[in-house]
Amino acid sequence: MRPSGPQLELLAEHGRMGPVWWRYGRPGRHCLLNALENPNNRAAYNQRQKGRQDHRDWMCVLACIDCGNAAT
């Protein structure tokens, strides 16, 4: 995929190693190395597990719009 529009402007302003890259699931823009970083350690695992548990907890709170029963 080729950069376009605002990406090109950010690249021109900051260079290819500047904070111009975005990665799904991470807030803000990052330099290329940070954007590609894939931490594989216990802290990253714990953070992913907490996100999964928060999602499961949230799903238990949701209710059906028609009958009002909690989703299971």
XYZ file of C-alpha atoms in Angstrom:
72
model
C 0.000 0.000 0.000
C 1.345 3.403 -0.936
C 1.095 6.365 1.458
C -1.276 9.116 0.395
C -2.707 12.446 1.511
C -1.916 13.198 5.155
C 0.629 10.361 5.289
C 2.701 12.002 2.574
C 2.554 15.314 4.405
C 3.717 13.664 7.642
C 6.487 11.832 5.799
C 7.643 15.093 4.228
C 7.581 16.835 7.625
C 9.102 14.122 9.854
C 10.863 11.704 7.498
C 10.295 7.972 7.246
C 11.551 7.322 10.788
C 9.394 10.049 12.318
C 6.037 9.569 14.099
C 4.062 9.041 10.911
C 3.032 5.382 11.148
C -0.226 4.111 12.593
C -0.930 0.586 13.780
C -4.342 -0.886 14.449
C -4.952 -1.305 18.156
C -2.369 1.267 19.202
C -3.217 4.908 19.847
C -1.456 7.685 17.972
C 1.285 7.587 15.388
C 4.666 5.958 15.869
C 8.087 5.809 14.295
C 8.456 2.813 11.983
C 10.360 0.619 14.450
C 7.798 1.177 17.225
C 4.903 0.631 14.826
C 6.338 -2.737 13.772
C 7.304 -3.771 17.296
C 5.534 -6.881 18.484
C 6.363 -7.362 22.154
C 6.244 -10.987 23.133
C 6.684 -10.821 26.877
C 4.639 -11.427 30.005
C 3.535 -7.782 30.349
C 2.166 -7.750 26.789
C 0.424 -11.091 27.393
C -1.154 -9.795 30.611
C -2.358 -6.667 28.837
C -3.987 -8.733 26.069
C -5.601 -11.036 28.644
C -7.011 -8.054 30.540
C -8.478 -6.701 27.295
C -10.068 -10.066 26.553
C -11.511 -10.315 30.079
C -12.836 -6.746 29.908
C -14.519 -7.648 26.612
C -16.097 -10.791 28.128
C -17.303 -8.786 31.143
C -18.804 -6.150 28.846
C -20.578 -8.782 26.760
C -22.253 -10.109 29.928
C -23.591 -6.627 30.671
C -25.145 -6.060 27.254
C -28.874 -6.587 27.032
C -31.161 -7.510 24.172
C -32.807 -4.408 22.714
C -36.073 -6.297 22.184
C -36.565 -8.227 25.456
C -34.054 -6.655 27.856
C -32.444 -9.979 28.799
C -28.687 -9.971 29.335
C -26.621 -11.524 26.561
C -25.062 -14.878 27.409
